[in-house]
mmCIF file of C-alpha atoms in Angstrom:
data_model
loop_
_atom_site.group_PDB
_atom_site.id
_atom_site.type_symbol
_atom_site.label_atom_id
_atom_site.label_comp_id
_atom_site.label_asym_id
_atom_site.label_seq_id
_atom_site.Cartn_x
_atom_site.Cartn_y
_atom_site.Cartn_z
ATOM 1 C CA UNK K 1316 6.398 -7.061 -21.433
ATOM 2 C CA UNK K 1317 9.078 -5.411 -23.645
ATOM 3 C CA UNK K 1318 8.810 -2.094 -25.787
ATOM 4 C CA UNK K 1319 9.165 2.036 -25.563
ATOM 5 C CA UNK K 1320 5.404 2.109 -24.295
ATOM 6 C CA UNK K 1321 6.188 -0.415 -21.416
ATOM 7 C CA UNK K 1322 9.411 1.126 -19.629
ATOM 8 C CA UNK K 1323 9.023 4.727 -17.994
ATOM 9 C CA UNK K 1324 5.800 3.092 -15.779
ATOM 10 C CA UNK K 1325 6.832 -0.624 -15.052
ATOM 11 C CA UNK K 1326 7.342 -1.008 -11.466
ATOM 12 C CA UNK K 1327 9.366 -3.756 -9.703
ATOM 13 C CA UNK K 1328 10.023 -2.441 -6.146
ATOM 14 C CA UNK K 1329 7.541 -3.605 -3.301
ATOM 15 C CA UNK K 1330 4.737 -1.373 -3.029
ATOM 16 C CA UNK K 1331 4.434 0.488 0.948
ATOM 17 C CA UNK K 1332 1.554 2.796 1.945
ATOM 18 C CA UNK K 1333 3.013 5.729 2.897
ATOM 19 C CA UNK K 1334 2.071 9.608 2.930
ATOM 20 C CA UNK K 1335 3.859 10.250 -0.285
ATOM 21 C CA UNK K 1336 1.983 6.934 -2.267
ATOM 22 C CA UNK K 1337 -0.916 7.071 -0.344
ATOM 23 C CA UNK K 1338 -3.058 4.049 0.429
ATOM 24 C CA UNK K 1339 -1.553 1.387 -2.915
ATOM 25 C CA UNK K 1340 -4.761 -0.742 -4.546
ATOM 26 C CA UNK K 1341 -3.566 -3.711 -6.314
ATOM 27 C CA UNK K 1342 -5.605 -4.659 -9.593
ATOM 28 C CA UNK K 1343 -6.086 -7.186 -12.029
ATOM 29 C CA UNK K 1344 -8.576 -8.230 -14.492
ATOM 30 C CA UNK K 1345 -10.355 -11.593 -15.751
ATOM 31 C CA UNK K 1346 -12.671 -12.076 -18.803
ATOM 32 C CA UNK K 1347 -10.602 -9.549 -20.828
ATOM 33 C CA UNK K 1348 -10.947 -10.366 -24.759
ATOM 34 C CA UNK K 1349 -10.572 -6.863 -26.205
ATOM 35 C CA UNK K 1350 -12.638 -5.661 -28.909
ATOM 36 C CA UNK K 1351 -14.501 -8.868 -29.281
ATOM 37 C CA UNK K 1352 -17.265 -7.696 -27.052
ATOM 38 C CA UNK K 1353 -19.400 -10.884 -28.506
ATOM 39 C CA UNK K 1354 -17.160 -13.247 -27.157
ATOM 40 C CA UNK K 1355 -18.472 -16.423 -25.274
ATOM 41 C CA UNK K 1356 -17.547 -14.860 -22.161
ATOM 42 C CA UNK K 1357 -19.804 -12.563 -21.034
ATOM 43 C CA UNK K 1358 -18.191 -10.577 -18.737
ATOM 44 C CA UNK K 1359 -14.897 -8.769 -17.639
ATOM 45 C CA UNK K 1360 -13.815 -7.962 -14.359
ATOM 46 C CA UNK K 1361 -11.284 -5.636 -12.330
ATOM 47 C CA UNK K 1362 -10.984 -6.765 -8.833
ATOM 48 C CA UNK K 1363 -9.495 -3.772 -6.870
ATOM 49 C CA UNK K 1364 -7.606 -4.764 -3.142
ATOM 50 C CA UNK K 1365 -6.586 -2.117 -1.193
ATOM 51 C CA UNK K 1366 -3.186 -3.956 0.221
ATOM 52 C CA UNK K 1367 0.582 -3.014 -0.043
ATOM 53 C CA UNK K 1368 3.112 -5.510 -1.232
ATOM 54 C CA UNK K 1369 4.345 -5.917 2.476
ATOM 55 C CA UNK K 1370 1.357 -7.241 3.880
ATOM 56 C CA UNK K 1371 -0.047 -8.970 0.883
ATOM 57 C CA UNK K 1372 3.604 -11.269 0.958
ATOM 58 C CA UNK K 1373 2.166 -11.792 4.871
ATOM 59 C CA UNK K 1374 -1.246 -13.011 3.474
ATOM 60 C CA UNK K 1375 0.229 -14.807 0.525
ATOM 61 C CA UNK K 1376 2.706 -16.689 3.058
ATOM 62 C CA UNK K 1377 0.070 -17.382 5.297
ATOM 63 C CA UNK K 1378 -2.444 -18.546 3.003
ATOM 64 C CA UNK K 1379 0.351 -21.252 1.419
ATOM 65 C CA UNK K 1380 0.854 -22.289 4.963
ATOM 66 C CA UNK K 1381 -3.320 -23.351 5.451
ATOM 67 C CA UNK K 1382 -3.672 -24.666 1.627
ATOM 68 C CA UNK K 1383 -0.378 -26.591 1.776
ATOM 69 C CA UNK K 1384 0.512 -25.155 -1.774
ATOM 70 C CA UNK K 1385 4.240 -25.874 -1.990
ATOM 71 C CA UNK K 1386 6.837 -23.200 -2.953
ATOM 72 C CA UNK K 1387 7.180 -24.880 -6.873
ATOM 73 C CA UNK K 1388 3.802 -22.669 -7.376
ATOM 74 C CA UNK K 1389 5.410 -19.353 -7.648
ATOM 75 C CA UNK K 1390 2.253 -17.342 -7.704
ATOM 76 C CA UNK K 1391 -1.190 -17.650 -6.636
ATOM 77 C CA UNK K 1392 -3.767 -18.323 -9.241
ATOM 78 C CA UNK K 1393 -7.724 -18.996 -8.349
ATOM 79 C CA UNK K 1394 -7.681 -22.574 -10.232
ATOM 80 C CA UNK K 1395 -4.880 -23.408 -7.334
ATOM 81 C CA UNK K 1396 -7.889 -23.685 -5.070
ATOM 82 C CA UNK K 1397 -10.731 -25.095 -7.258
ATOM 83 C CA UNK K 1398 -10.103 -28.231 -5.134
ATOM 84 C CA UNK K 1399 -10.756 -29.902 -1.755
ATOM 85 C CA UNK K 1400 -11.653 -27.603 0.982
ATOM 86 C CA UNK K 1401 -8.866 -24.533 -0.534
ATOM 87 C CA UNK K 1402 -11.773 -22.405 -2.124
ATOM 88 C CA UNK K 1403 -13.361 -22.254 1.373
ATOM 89 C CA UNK K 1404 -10.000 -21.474 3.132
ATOM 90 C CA UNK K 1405 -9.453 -18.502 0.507
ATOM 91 C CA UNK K 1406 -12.998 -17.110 0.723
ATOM 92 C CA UNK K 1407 -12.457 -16.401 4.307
ATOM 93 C CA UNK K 1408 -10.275 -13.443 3.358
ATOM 94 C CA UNK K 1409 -13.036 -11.733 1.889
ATOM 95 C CA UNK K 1410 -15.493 -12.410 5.363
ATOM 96 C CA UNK K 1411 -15.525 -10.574 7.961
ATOM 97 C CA UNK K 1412 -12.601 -11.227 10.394
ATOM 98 C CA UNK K 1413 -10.742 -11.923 7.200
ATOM 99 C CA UNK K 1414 -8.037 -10.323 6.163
ATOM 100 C CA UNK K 1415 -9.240 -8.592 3.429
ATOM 101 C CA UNK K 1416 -12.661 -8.053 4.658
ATOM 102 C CA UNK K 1417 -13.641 -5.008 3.889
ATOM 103 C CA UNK K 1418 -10.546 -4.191 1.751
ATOM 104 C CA UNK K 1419 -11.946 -5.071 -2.115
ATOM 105 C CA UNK K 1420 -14.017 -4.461 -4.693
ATOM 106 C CA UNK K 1421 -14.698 -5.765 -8.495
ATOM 107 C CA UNK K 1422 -15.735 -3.567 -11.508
ATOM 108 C CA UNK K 1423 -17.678 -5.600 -13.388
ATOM 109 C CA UNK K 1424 -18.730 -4.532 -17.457
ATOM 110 C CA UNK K 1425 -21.226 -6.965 -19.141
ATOM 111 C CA UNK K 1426 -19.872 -6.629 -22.709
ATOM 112 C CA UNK K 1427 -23.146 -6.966 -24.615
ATOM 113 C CA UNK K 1428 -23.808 -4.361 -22.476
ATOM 114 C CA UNK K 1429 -20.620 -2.473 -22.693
ATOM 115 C CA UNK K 1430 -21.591 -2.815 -26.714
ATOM 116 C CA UNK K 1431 -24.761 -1.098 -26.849
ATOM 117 C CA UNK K 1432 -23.415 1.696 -24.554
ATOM 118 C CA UNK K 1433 -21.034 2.484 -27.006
ATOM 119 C CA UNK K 1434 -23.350 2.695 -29.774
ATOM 120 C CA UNK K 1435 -25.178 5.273 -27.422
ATOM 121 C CA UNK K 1436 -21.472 7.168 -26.737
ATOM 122 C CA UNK K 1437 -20.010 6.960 -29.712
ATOM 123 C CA UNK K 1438 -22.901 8.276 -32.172
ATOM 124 C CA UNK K 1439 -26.211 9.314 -30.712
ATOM 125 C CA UNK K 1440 -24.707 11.003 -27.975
ATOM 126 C CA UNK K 1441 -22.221 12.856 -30.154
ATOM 127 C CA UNK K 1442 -24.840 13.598 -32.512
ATOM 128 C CA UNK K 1443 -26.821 14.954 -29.852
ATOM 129 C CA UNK K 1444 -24.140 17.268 -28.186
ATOM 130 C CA UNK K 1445 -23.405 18.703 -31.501
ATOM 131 C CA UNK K 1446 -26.786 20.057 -31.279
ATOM 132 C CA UNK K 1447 -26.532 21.513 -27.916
ATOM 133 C CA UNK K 1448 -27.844 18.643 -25.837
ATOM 134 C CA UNK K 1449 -26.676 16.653 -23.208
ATOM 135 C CA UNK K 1450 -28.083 13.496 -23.028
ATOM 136 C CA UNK K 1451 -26.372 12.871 -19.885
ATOM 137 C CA UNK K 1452 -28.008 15.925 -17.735
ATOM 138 C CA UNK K 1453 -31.358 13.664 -16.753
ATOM 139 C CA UNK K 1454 -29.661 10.011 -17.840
ATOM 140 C CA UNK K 1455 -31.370 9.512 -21.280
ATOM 141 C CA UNK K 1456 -28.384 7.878 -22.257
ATOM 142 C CA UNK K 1457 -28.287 5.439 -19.879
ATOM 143 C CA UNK K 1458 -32.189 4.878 -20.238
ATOM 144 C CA UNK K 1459 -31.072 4.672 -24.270
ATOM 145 C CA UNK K 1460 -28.488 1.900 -23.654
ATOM 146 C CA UNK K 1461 -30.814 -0.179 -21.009
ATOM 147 C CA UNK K 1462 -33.451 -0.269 -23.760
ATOM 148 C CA UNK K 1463 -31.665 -1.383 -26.238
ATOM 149 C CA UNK K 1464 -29.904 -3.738 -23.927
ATOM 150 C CA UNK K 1465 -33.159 -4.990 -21.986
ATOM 151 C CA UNK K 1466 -35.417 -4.993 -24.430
ATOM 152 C CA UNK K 1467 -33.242 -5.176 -28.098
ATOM 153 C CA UNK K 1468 -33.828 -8.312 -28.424
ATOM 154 C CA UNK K 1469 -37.878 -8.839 -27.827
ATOM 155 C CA UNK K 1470 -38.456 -6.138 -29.757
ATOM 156 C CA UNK K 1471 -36.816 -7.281 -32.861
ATOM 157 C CA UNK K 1472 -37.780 -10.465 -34.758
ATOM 158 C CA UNK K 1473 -35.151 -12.932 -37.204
ATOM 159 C CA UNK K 1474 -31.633 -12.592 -35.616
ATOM 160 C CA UNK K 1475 -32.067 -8.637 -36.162
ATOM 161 C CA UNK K 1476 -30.558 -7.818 -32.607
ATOM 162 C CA UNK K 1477 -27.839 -9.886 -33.282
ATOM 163 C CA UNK K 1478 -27.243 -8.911 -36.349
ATOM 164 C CA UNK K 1479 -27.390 -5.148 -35.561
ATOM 165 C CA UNK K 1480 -24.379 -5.867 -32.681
ATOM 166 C CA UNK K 1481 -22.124 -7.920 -35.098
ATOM 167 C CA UNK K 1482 -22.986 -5.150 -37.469
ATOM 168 C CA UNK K 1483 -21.825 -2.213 -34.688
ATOM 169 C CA UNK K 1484 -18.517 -4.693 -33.571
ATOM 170 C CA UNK K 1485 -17.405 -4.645 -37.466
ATOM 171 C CA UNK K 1486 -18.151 -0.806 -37.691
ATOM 172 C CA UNK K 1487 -16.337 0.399 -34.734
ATOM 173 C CA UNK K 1488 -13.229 -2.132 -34.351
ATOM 174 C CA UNK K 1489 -9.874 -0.682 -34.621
ATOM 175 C CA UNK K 1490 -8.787 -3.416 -36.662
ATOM 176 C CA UNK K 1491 -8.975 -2.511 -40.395
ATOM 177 C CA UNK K 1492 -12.471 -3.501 -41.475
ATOM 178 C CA UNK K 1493 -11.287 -2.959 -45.371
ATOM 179 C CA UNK K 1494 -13.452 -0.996 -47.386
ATOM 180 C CA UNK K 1495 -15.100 1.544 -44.730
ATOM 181 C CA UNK K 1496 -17.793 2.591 -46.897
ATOM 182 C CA UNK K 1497 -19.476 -0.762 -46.985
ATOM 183 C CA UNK K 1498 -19.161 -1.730 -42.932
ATOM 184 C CA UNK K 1499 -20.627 2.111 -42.436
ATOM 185 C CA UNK K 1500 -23.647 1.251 -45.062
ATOM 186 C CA UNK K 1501 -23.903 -2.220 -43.501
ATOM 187 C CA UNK K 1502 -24.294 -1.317 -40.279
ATOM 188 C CA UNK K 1503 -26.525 1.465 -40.952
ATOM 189 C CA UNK K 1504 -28.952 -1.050 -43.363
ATOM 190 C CA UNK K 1505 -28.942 -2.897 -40.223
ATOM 191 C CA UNK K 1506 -29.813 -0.030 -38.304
ATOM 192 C CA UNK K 1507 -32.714 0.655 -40.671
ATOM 193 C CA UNK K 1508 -34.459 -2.768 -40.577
ATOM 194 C CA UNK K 1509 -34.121 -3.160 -36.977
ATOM 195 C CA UNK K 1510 -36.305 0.171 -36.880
ATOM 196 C CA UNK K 1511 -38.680 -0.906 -39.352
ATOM 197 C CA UNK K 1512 -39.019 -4.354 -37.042
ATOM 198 C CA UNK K 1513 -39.034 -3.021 -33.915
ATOM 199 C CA UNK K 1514 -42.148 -3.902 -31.635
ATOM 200 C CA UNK K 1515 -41.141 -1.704 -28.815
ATOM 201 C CA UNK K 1516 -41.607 2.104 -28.277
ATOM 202 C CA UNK K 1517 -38.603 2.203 -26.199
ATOM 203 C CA UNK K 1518 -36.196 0.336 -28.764
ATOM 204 C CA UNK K 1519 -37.780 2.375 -31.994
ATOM 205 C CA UNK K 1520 -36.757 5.617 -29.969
ATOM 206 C CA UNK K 1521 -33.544 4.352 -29.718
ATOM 207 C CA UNK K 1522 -32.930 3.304 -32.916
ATOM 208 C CA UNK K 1523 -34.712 6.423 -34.580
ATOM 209 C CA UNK K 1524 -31.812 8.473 -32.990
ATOM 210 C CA UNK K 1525 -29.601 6.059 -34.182
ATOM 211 C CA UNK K 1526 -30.395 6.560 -37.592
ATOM 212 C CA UNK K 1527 -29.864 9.846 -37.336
ATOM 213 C CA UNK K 1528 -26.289 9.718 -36.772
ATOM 214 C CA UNK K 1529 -24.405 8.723 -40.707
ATOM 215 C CA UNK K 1530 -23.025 11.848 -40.970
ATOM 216 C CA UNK K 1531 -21.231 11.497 -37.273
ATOM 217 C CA UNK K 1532 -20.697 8.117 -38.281
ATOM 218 C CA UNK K 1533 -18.456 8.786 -41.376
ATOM 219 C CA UNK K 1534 -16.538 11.644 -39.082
ATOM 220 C CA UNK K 1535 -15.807 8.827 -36.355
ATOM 221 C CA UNK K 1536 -14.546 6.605 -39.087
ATOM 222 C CA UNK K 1537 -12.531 8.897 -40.618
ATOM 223 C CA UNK K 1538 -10.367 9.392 -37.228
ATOM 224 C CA UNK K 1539 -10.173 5.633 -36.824
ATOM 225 C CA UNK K 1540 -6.474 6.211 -37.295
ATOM 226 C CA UNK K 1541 -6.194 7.637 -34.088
ATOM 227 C CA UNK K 1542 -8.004 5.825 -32.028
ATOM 228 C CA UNK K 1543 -6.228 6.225 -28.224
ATOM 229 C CA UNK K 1544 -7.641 3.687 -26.519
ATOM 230 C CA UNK K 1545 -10.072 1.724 -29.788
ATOM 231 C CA UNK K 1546 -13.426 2.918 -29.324
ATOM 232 C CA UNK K 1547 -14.521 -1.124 -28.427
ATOM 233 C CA UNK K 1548 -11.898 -0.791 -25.581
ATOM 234 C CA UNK K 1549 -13.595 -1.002 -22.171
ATOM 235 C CA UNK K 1550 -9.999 -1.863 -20.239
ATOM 236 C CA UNK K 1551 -9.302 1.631 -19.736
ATOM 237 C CA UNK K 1552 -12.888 2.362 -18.861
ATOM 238 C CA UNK K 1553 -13.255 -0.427 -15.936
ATOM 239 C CA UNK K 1554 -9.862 0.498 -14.651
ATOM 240 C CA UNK K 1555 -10.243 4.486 -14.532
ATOM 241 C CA UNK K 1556 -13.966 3.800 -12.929
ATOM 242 C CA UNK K 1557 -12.592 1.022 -10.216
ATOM 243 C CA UNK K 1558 -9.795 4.021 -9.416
ATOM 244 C CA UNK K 1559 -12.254 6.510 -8.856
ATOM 245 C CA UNK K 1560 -14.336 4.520 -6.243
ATOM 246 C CA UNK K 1561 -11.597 3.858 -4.570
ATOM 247 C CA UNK K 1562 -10.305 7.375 -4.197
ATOM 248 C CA UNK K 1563 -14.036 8.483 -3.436
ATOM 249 C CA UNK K 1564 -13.109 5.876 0.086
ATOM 250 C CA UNK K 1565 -9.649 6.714 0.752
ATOM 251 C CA UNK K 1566 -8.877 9.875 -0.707
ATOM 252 C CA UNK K 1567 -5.106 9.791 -2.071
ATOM 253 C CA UNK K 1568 -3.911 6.769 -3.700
ATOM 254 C CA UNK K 1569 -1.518 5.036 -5.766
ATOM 255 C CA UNK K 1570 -2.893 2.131 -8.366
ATOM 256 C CA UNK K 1571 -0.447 -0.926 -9.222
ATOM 257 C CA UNK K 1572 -2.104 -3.072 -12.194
ATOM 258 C CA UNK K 1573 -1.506 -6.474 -13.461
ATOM 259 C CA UNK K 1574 1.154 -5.879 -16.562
ATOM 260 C CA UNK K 1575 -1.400 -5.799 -19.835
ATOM 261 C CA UNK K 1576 -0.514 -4.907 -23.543
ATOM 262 C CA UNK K 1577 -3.263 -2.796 -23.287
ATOM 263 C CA UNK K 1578 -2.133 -0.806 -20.336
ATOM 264 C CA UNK K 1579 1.028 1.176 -22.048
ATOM 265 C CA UNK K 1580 2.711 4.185 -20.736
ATOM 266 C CA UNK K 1581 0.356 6.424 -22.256
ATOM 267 C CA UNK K 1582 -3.087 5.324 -21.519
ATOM 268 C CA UNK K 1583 -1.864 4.931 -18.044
ATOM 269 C CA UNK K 1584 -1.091 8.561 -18.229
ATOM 270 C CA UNK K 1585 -4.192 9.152 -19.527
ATOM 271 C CA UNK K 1586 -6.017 7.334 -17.462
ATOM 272 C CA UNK K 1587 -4.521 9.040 -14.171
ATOM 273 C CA UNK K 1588 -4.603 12.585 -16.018
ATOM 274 C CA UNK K 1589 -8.754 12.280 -16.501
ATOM 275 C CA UNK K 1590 -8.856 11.293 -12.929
ATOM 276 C CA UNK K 1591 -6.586 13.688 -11.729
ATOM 277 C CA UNK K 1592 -8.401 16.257 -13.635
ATOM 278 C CA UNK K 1593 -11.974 15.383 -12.930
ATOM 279 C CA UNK K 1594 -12.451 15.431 -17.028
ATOM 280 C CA UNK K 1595 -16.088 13.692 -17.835
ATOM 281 C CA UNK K 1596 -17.573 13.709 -21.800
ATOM 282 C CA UNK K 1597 -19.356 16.508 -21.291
ATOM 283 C CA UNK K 1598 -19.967 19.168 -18.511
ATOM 284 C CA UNK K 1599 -22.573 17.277 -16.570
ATOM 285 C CA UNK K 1600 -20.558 14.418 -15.925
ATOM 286 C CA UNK K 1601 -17.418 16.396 -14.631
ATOM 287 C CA UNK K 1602 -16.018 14.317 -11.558
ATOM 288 C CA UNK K 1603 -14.232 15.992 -8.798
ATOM 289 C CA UNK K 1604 -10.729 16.234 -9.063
ATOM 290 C CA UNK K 1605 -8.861 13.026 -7.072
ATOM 291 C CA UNK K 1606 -5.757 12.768 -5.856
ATOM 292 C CA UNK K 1607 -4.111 10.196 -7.359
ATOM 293 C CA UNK K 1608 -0.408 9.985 -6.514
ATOM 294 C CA UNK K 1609 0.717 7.152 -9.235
ATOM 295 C CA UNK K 1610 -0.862 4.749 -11.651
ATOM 296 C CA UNK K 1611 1.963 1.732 -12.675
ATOM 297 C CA UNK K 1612 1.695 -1.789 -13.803
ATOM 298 C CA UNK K 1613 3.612 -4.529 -12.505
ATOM 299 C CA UNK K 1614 3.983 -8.298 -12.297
ATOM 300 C CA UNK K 1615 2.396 -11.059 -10.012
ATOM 301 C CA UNK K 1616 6.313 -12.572 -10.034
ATOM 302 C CA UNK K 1617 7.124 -9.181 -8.372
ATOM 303 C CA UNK K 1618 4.248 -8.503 -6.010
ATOM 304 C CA UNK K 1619 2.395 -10.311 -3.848
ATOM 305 C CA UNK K 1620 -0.366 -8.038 -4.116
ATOM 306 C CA UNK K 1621 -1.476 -8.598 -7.731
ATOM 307 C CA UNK K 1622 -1.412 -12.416 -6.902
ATOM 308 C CA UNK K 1623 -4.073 -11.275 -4.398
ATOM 309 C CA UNK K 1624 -6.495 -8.841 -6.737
ATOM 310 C CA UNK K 1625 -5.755 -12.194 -9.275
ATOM 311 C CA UNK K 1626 -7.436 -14.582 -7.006
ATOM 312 C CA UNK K 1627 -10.707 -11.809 -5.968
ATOM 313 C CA UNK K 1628 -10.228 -11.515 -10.425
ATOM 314 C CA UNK K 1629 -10.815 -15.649 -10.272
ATOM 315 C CA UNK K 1630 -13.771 -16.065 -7.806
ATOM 316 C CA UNK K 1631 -15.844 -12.863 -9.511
ATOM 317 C CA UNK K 1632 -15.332 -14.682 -12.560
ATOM 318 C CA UNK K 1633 -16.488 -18.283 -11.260
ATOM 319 C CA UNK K 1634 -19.234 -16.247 -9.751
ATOM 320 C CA UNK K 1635 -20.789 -15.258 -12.706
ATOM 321 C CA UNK K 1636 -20.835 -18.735 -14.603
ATOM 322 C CA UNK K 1637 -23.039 -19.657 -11.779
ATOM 323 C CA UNK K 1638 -26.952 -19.467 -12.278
ATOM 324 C CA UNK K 1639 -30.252 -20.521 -11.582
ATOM 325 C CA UNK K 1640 -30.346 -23.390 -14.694
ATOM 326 C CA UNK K 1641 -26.378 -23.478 -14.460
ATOM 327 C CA UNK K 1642 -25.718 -24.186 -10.691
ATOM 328 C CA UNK K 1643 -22.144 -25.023 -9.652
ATOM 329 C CA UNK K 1644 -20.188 -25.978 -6.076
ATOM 330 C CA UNK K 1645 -17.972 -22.791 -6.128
ATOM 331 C CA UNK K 1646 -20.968 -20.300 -7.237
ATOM 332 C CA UNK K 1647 -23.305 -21.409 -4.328
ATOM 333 C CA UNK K 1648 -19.828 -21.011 -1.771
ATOM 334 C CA UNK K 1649 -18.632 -17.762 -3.901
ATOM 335 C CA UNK K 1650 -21.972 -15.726 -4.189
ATOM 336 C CA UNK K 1651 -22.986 -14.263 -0.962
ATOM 337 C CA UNK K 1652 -19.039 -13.654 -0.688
ATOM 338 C CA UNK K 1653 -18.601 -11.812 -4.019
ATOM 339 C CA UNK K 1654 -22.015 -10.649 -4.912
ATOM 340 C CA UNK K 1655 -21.545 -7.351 -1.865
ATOM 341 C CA UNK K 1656 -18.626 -6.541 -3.503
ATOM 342 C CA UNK K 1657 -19.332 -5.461 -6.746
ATOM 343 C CA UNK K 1658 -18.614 -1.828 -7.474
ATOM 344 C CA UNK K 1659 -22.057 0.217 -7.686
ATOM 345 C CA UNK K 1660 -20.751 2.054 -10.242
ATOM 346 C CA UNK K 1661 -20.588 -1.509 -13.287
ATOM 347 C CA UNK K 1662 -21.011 -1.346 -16.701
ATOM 348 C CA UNK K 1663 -24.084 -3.165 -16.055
ATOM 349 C CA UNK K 1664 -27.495 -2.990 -17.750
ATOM 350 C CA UNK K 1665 -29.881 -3.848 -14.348
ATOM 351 C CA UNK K 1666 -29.379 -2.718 -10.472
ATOM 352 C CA UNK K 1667 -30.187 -5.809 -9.075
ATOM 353 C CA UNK K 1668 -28.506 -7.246 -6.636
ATOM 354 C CA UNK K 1669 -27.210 -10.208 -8.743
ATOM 355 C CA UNK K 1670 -26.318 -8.565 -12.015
ATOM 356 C CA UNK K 1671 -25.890 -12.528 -13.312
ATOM 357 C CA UNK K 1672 -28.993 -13.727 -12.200
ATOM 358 C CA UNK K 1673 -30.140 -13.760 -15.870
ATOM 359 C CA UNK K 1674 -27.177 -15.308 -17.188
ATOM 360 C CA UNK K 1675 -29.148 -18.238 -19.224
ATOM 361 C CA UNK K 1676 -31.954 -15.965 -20.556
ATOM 362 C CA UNK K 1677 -29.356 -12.989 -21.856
ATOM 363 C CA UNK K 1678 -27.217 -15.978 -23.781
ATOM 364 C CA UNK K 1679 -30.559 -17.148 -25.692
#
């Protein structure tokens, strides 16, 4: 990856634990389509594994040795062991006695999800806090977003929840829309029949706040311009959140990532500045200040331990195209393996255990 905003933070040396680094976590993601929350794949992970280059090229050598996956392979990928009895020799460094047990975790953001949340973020919460509340203090605007997730779609009748999301996606897109005024006054018509159509208290108190919100609406459009990171992003979001649980276990800490466009010099700086900082959107969601001692990107070619985080990136992802109606080999192997280790703290619109459990029902 060449360019100004890819130099000062590229890192090519092995990564060590050490007192000065702290404990390194190796990331990468899978699912990642950028603003095209809509996309046929549903979700977008960040597998986090806490593991230095040094003894991930141990792991890495070792797990080559047991798969018999020849040196031409330069790195690891999960479709490398979507065959014979591999899948079952890599899961074992996720069990315990393996060895990564213990050692990872995966941020996972449902994007439909991720969609309506930024409705709720971008305008009626912003709406809201220019009024003097904080729709964060009791969680209203998580209860907003899991209504209009859960329940968006029963409530409203014709294609109207789906037309209300394609609606937000054109509204809210970095990518030049055209004529503003009519994507605005599009997505707020939308906005306005959904309300009118809406069977469910929960989902008309949503979208009464939301149409509230045009004159926030126009403000947010008119600073499209300088969007730092697009408000559809949810890259930065995952990555930042996946950092912070990680430093909530091991206190100081140094992040290597999977080179990304999206991850540039800046918004890596931003993203370690927030954390550093304990910033939150408003005062109720301050964090506590973590110590995070870098934040860099680097290549699998170059480290051992982002072929690792690649692989956890792999099996989440297999995991969630397996369901009850949509049953496959490596789901029923991957599930009880992957399913502990999602991070608590997902973009996810249910607590259950299995956040894909309703895979089939959500696509309908």
């Amino acid at each position: 990856m060449t360019g100004a905003e890819y130099q000062r933070l590229t890192q090519t040396a092995p990564t060590l634990d050490s007192e000065t680094d702290g404990r390194w976590i190796a990331c990468d993601e899978s699912g990642y389509d950028g603003e095209d929350l809509l996309s046929d794949g549903r979700y977008l992970m960040v597998a986090g594994v806490a593991v230095d280059d040094a003894e991930a090229e141990l792991i890495v050598r070792e797990l080559r040795k047991e798969t018999h996956i020849q040196p031409t392979v330069r790195d690891l990928k999960f479709k490398h062991f979507q065959r014979g009895d591999r899948l079952e020799k890599l899961s074992r460094l996720w069990q315990p006695d393996g060895a990564l047990h213990s050692r990872c975790s995966v941020y996972v953001v449902d994007k439909r999800y991720g969609l309506i949340s930024k409705i709720i973020d971008l305008l009626i919460e912003e709406e809201a806090y220019k009024r003097g509340v904080d729709l964060h203090v009791d969680g209203r605007a998580r209860k907003l977003a899991r209504a209009l997730a859960c329940d968006g779609r029963r409530a409203l009748k014709d294609n109207r929840y789906e037309r209300l999301q394609r609606a937000f996606v054109a509204f809210a897109r970095c990518k030049d829309p055209g004529d503003r005024q009519v994507v605005i006054q599009t997505f707020y018509d939308e906005v306005e029949a959904a309300w009118t159509a809406s069977t469910r208290r929960n989902v008309t108190e949503a979208l009464g706040l939301l149409r509230t919100t045009r004159p926030h609406a126009d403000a947010l459009h008119d600073d499209a311009e300088r969007q730092h990171p697009p408000h559809l992003e949810l890259l930065d979001t995952a990555l930042a959140t996946l950092t912070r649980s990680w430093s909530g276990r091991l206190g100081a800490i140094s992040v290597l990532a999977d080179k990304h466009r999206e991850l540039t010099d800046s918004r890596l700086e931003t993203i370690a500045r927030v954390l550093q900082t304990g910033a939150g959107a408003t005062p109720s969601v301050m964090h506590r200040r973590l110590r995070i001692r870098r934040m860099v990107r680097g290549s699998s070619h170059d480290h051992a331990s982002i072929q690792l985080a690649d692989l956890l990136a792999g099996a989440a992802g297999a995991t969630a195209k397996h369901s009850a109606n949509n049953p496959t080999e490596t789901g029923v192997l991957l599930r009880p393996i992957i399913l502990p280790l999602i991070d608590p703290t997902s973009l996810l619109p249910t607590d259950d255990l299995d956040p894909f459990l309703n895979n089939d029902a959500s696509r309908k």
